[in-house]
Every structure is written in structure tokens, then in C-alpha cells.
Short mmCIF file of C-alpha atoms in Angstrom, two decimals:
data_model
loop_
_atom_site.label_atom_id
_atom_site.label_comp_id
_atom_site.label_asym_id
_atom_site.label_seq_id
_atom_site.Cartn_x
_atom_site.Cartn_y
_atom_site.Cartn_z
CA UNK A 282 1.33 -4.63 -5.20
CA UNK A 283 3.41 -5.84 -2.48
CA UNK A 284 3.29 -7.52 1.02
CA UNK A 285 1.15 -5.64 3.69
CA UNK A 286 -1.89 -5.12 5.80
CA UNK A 287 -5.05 -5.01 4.04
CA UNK A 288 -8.43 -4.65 4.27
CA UNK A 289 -9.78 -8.16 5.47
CA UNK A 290 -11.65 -9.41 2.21
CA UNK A 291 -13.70 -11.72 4.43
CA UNK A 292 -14.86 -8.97 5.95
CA UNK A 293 -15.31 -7.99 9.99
CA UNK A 294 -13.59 -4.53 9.94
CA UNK A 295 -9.99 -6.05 10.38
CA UNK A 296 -6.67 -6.23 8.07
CA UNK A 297 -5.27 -9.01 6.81
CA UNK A 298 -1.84 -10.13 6.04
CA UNK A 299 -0.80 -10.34 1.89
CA UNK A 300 2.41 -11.92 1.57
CA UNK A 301 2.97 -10.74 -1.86
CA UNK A 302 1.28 -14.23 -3.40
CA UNK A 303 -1.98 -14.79 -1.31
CA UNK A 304 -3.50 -13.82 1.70
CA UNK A 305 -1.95 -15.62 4.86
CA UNK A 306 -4.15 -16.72 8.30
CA UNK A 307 -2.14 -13.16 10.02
CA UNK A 308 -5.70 -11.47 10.88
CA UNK A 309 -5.05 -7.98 13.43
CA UNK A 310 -7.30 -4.91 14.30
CA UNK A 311 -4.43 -2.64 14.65
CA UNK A 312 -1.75 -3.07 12.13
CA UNK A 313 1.91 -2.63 12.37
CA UNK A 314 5.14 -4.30 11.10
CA UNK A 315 4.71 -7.78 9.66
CA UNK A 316 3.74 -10.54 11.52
CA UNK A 317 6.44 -13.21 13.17
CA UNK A 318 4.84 -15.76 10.60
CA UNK A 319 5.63 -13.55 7.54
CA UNK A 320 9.00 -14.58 5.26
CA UNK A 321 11.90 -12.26 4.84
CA UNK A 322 11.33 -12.93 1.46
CA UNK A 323 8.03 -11.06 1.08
CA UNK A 324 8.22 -8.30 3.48
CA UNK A 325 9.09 -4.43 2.42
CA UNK A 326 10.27 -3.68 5.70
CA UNK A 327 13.07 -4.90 7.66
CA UNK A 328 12.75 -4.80 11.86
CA UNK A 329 16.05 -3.74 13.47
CA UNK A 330 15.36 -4.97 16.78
CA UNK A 331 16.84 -8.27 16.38
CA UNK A 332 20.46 -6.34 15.78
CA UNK A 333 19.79 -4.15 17.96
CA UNK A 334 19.41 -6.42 20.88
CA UNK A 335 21.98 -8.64 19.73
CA UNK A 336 24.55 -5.38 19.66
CA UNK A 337 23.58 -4.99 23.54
CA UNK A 338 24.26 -8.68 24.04
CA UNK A 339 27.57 -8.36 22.85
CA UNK A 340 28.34 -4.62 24.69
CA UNK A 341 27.10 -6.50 28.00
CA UNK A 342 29.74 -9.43 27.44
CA UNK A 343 32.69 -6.95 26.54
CA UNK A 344 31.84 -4.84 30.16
CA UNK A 345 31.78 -8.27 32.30
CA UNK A 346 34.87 -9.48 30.42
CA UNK A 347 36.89 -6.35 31.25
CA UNK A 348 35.59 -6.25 34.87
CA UNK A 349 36.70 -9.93 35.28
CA UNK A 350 40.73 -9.28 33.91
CA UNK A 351 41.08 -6.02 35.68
CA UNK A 352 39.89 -8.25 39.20
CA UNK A 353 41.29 -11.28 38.38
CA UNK A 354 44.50 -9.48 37.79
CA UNK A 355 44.74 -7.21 40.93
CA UNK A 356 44.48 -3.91 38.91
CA UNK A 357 42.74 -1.27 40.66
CA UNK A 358 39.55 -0.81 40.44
CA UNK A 359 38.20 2.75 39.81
CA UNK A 360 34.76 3.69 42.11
CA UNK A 361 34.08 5.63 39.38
CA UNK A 362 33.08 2.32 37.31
CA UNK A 363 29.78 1.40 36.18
CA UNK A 364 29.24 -2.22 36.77
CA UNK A 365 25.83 -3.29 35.62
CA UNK A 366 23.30 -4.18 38.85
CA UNK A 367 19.53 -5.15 39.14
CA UNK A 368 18.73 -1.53 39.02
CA UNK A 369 21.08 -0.07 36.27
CA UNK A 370 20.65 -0.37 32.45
CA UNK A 371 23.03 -1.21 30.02
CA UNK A 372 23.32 -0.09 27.03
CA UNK A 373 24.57 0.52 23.33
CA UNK A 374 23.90 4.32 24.36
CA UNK A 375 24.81 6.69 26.86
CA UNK A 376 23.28 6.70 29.94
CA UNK A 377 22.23 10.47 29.77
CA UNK A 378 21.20 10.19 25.72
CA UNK A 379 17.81 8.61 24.80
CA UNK A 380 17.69 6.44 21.66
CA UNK A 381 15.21 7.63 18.90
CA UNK A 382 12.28 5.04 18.61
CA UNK A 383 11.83 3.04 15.52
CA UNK A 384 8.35 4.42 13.77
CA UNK A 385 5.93 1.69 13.55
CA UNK A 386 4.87 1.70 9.95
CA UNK A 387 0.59 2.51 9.44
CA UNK A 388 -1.43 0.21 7.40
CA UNK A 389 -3.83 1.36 4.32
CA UNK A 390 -7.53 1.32 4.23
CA UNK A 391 -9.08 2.13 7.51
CA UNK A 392 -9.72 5.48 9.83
CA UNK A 393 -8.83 3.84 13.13
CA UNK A 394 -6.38 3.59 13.79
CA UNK A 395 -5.09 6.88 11.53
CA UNK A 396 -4.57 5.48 8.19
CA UNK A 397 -1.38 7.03 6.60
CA UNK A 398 -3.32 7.42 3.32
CA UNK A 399 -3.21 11.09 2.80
CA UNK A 400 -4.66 12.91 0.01
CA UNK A 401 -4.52 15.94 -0.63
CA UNK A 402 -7.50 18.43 -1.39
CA UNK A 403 -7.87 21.48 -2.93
CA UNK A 404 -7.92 23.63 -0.19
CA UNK A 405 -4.51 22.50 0.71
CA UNK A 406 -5.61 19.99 3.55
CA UNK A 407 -5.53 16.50 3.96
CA UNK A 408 -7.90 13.76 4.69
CA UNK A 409 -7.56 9.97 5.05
CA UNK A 410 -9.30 7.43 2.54
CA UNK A 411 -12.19 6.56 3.66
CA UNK A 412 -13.54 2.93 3.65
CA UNK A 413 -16.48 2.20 1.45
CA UNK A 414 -19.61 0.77 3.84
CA UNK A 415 -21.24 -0.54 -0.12
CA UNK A 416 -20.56 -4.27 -0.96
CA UNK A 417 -16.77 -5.14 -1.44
CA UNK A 418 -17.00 -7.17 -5.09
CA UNK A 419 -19.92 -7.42 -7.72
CA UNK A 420 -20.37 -10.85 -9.05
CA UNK A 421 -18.81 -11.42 -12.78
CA UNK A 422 -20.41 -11.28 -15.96
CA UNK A 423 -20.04 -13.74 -19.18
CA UNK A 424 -19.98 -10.63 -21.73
CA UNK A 425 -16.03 -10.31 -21.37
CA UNK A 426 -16.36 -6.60 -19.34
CA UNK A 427 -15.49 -5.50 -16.07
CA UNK A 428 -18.74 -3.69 -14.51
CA UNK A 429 -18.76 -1.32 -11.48
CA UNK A 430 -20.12 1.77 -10.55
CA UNK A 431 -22.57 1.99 -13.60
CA UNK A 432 -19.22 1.84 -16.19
CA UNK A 433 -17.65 -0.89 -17.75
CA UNK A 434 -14.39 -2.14 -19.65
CA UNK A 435 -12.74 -5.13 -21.74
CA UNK A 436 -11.56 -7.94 -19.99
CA UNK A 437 -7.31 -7.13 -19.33
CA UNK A 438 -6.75 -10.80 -21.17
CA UNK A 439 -3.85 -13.46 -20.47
CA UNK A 440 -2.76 -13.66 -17.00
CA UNK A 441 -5.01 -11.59 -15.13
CA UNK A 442 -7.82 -13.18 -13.33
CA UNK A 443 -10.31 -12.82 -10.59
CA UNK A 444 -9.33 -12.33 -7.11
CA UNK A 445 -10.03 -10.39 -3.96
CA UNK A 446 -7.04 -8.14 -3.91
CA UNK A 447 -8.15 -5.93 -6.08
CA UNK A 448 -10.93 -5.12 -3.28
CA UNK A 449 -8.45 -4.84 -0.54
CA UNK A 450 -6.39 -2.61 -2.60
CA UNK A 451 -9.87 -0.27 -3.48
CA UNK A 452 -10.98 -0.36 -0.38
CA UNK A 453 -12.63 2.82 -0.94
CA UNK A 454 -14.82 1.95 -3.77
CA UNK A 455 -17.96 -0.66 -3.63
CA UNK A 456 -19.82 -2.53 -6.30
CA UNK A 457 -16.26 -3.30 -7.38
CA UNK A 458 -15.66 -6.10 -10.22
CA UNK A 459 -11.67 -6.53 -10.30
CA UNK A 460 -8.75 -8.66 -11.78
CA UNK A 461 -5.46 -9.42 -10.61
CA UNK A 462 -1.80 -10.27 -12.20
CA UNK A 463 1.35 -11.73 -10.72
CA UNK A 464 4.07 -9.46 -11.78
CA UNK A 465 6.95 -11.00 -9.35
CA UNK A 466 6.79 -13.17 -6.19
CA UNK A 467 6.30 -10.47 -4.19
CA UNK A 468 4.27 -8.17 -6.52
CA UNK A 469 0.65 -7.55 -8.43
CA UNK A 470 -1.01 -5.49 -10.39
CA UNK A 471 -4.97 -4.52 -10.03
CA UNK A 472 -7.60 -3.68 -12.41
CA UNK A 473 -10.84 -2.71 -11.04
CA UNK A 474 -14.53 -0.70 -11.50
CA UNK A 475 -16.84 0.15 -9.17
CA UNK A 476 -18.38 3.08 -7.47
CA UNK A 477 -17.59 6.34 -5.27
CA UNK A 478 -19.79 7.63 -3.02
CA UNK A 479 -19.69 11.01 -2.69
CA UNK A 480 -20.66 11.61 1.19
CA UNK A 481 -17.03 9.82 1.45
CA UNK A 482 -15.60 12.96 -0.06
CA UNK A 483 -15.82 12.58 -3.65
CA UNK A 484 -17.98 15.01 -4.42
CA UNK A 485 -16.52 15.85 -7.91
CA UNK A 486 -15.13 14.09 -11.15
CA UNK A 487 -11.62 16.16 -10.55
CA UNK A 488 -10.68 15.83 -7.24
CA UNK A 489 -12.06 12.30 -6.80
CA UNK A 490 -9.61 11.31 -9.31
CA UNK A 491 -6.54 12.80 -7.72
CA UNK A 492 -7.55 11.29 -4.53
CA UNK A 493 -7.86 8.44 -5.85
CA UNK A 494 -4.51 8.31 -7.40
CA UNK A 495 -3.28 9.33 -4.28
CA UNK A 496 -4.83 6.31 -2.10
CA UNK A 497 -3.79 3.73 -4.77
CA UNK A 498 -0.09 4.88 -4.67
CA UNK A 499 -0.32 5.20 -0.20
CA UNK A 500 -2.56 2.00 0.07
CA UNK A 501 -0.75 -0.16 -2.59
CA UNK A 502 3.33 0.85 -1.81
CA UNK A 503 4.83 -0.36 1.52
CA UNK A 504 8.09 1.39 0.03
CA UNK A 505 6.59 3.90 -2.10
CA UNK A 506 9.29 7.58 -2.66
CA UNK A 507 7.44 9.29 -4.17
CA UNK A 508 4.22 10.16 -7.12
CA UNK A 509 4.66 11.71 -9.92
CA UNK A 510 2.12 12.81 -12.05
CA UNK A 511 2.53 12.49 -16.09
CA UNK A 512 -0.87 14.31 -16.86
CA UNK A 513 -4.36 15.27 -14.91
CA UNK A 514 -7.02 16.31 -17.57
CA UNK A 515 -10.87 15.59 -18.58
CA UNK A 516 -11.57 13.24 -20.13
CA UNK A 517 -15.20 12.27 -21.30
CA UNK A 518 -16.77 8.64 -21.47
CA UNK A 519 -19.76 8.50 -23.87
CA UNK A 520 -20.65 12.10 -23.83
CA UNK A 521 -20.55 11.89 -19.30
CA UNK A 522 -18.37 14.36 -17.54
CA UNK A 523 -15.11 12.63 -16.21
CA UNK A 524 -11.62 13.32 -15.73
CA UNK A 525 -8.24 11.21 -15.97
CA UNK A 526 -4.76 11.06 -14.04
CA UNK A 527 -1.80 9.08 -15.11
CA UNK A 528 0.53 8.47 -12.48
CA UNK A 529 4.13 7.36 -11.77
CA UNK A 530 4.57 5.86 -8.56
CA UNK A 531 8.12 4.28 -7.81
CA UNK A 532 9.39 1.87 -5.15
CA UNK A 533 12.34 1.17 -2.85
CA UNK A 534 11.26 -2.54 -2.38
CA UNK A 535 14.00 -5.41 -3.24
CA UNK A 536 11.66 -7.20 -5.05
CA UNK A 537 12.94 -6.44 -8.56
CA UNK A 538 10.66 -4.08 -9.31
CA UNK A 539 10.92 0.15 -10.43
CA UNK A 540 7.50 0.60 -9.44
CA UNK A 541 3.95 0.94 -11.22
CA UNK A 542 1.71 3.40 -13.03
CA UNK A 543 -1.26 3.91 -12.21
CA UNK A 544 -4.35 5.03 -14.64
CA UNK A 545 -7.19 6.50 -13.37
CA UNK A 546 -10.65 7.50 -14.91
CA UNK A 547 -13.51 8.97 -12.75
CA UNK A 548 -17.01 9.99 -14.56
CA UNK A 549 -20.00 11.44 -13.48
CA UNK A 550 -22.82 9.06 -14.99
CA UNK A 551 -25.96 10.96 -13.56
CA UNK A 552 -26.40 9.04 -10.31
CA UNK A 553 -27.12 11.81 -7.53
CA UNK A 554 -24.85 10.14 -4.62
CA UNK A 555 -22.16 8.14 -6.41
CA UNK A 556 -19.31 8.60 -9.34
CA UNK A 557 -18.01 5.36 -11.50
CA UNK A 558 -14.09 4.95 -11.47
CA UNK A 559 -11.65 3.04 -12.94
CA UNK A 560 -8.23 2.08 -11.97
CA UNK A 561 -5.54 0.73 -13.79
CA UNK A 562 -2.07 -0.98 -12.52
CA UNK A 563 0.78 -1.48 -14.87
CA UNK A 564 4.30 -2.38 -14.01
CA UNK A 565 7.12 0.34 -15.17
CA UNK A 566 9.70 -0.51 -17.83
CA UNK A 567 7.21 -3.67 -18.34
CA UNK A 568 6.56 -2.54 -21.74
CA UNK A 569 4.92 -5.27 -22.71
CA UNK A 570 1.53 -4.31 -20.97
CA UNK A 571 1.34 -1.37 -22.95
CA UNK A 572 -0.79 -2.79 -26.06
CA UNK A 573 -3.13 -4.30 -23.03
CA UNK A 574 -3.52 -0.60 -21.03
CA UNK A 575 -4.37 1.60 -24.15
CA UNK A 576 -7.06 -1.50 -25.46
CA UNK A 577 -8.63 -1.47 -21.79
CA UNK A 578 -8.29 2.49 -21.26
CA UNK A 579 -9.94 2.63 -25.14
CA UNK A 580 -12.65 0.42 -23.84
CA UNK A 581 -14.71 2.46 -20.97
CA UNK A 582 -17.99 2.63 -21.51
CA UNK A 583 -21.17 3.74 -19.37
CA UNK A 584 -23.81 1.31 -18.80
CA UNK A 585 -27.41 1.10 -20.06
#
């Protein structure tokens, strides 16, 4: 997962700056473009302003230039001529045209400000993600599984380990126990289980999961182009009603990397208000991590 605003993991209801490594002291209740402090290096985004003031600059010294030949010469002077004053403008532009604004990119994981996580539903509207009110992260066991939700799975192995970004990332879920890998500078993969609740809009093992899929790949891609899905199907844990999406999601980032897949299992274990989930990160043309997916994947189980 790459640089962005995130759900604070301390908490408070605010975002928080990743910078692709770990999270940075950048703390904002309304998110936008990165923050002066952030490195070219780990940002997805580039801001144009800086050209575009400098191309002014340089249209400004080109006019007074000009003005000061044609004068210093004795050339006539045309009243025609736009000279820049205290009350004109000068621009790159027209006068008459008006310059399309820059859009101000929207940060994951929060309903105010609008969060441009989108999912569909199956009446053909959207809705945004909604951010889970439970507890963030569930404390870790010493039985090598991830539990969450009232599900469980194997422990990913070798260079995953705990951290909070797999919270910030699944910001919608809560009693969420989650592991982390470094897959570049400027990217990570996320593991975690928890829980759903269902007055958030997951009422159902089906949809849940395609919503799901679809806040991971918003939430978790500051240059995400586009999701697409390789299957959607049921898919039961221990006899309990669930359902499973595999999906590709790729990237325009410079950091080196295609993109990710992301696996996703949602079951109904009996609790009246909630559904288990679990969600799966791996890195594409990283074949490597595919011996680790199917073993974790193989591994859910329902608690108790």
C-alpha cells in the first residue's frame, strides 16, 4: 500500500500521513494532497502549482522586457497594450478564458468529509465505506493464528509482522488482528481478520464481500486504474455460509510496482449483528507469495 491519508491509528477521528515506510507526525481533519513535509520520493501524486506559478513568473518577465525595448527604443507604443497594473492580472491564460482547477484528491476511510470510497450495491447505487465505531486492533495470540471477527488463520510467516497499518487500511472492520510486509520503499501489503457490522451496511455474506473488495482497492491505491475481478463465488468455512472475491487491482504509481491482488473471504458465523472477514494483499507478478496466499487462504477457520 502506498503513501496517503489514513485513518489516525492513535485514534481522535483524524487521518494521518503514511509515507510509504511509517506513519509521519502530518496529523489533518480534512485531507488533501500531501503535506509540505512529505518526500517526492513517497508521494503518488505530483502538485503542479509550483510550475505553474513559475510559468507565470517567467510570462510576467517576457511582458516587462518587451515593454522596456519598445520604450527605451522610441517605438510606438500601441494604447491598445496591456501593461500589467495593481488592478489587472497576468497570466499564462487569456484574460476572457478561465483555467480549469486542479481536483484536490479525497482521502480513504471517513464520511466527512465525502470519502471517495465508492462501492457499489446491488441496486446499482453507491455508498461510502463506513468507519467501524468497534475497537481498531485485537491484541495477539501465541497459537500462531490471526483472530478477528470470530474466524481465524495461519500466521503469513517471514517478513510480515505486526503493525497498525493494517487497521488504517480496514478501517471498516473492528476486532481486527493484522500483519504487515514491506514490498518496496514506498509500498505494503496487509493481512487482516476482524469483524463487520452489519448496521454499517453489510448485511449479507455476498455483497459485504464485494464491498469490501471495493474499499480495499479505493482506500489502499492513491493511483489505482482500475479493478478487475478474477472470480466472485461462495465459498464455505467449516460448514458457515460465506462467499469469496479475488481481485486485480493495478497501479499508475512510480514506485516499481504493477499493483496487488486482493483476496477476500466474508462468512456468516451465527452472530446476529456482525459477519467475520478476511483480507488478503499480495503483490502482482511477485510470484513468490503465492505458496504463502493458498497456505493462509487454506487455513480459515471459525472459532470455538
Amino acid at each position: 500500500m502506498g503513501p496517503g491519508w489514513y485513518s489516525d491509528p492513535a485514534g481522535g477521528g483524524g487521518y494521518r500521513w503514511w509515507d510509504g515506510r511509517a506513519w509521519t507526525s502530518d496529523t489533518t481533519t480534512t485531507p488533501g494532497p500531501a503535506p509540505r513535509t512529505a518526500s517526492s520520493g513517497g508521494s503518488r501524486r505530483a502538485t503542479p502549482w509550483g510550475w505553474i506559478v513559475g510559468g507565470l513568473a517567467v510570462v510576467l518577465a517576457v511582458i516587462l522586457a518587451v515593454a522596456f525595448l519598445v520604450n527605451r527604443s522610441g517605438g510606438p507604443r500601441d494604447i491598445t497594450d496591456d501593461y500589467p497594473t495593481a488592478s489587472s492580472t497576468v497570466s499564462a491564460w487569456d484574460d476572457g478564458s478561465t483555467p480549469t482547477p486542479t481536483p484536490t484528491p479525497t482521502p480513504p476511510g471517513s464520511e466527512s468529509p465525502s470519502p471517495r470510497n465508492t462501492p457499489s450495491e446491488g441496486d446499482g447505487g453507491s455508498r461510502p465505506c463506513p468507519t467501524a465505531s468497534g475497537t481498531a486492533d485485537t491484541p495477539p495470540s501465541n497459537d500462531g493464528r490471526l483472530h478477528g471477527g470470530g474466524i481465524s488463520v495461519a500466521e503469513p510467516g517471514a517478513g510480515w509482522e505486526q503493525s497498525s497499518f493494517p487497521a488504517a487500511v480496514m478501517f471498516f472492520a473492528s476486532d481486527l488482528d493484522g500483519r504487515s510486509a514491506p514490498i518496496t520503499g514506498t509500498w505494503v501489503n496487509i493481512l487482516g481478520v476482524g469483524e463487520l457490522t452489519k448496521s454499517d451496511g453489510f448485511a449479507d455474506v455476498q455483497s459485504a464481500a464485494d464491498s469490501v473488495t471495493s474499499c480495499l482497492a479505493s482506500s489502499g491505491f492513491m493511483s489505482a486504474t482500475g479493478r478487475e475481478d478474477e472470480y466472485s463465488r461462495e465459498h464455505k468455512v467449516d460448514g458457515r455460509q460465506g462467499w469469496t472475491v479475488r481481485s486485480r487491482v493495478e497501479s499508475s504509481s512510480a514506485s516499481g510496482v504493477k499493483g496487488s491482488y486482493f483476496d477476500v473471504i466474508v462468512v456468516d458465523v451465527g452472530r446476529p449483528d456482525s459477519l467475520a472477514v478476511v483480507a488478503l494483499e499480495t503483490t502482482i507478478d511477485h510470484h513468490e507469495q503465492d505458496a504463502m496466499r493458498q497456505r493462509v487462504l487454506d487455513s480459515v477457520r471459525v472459532d470455538g
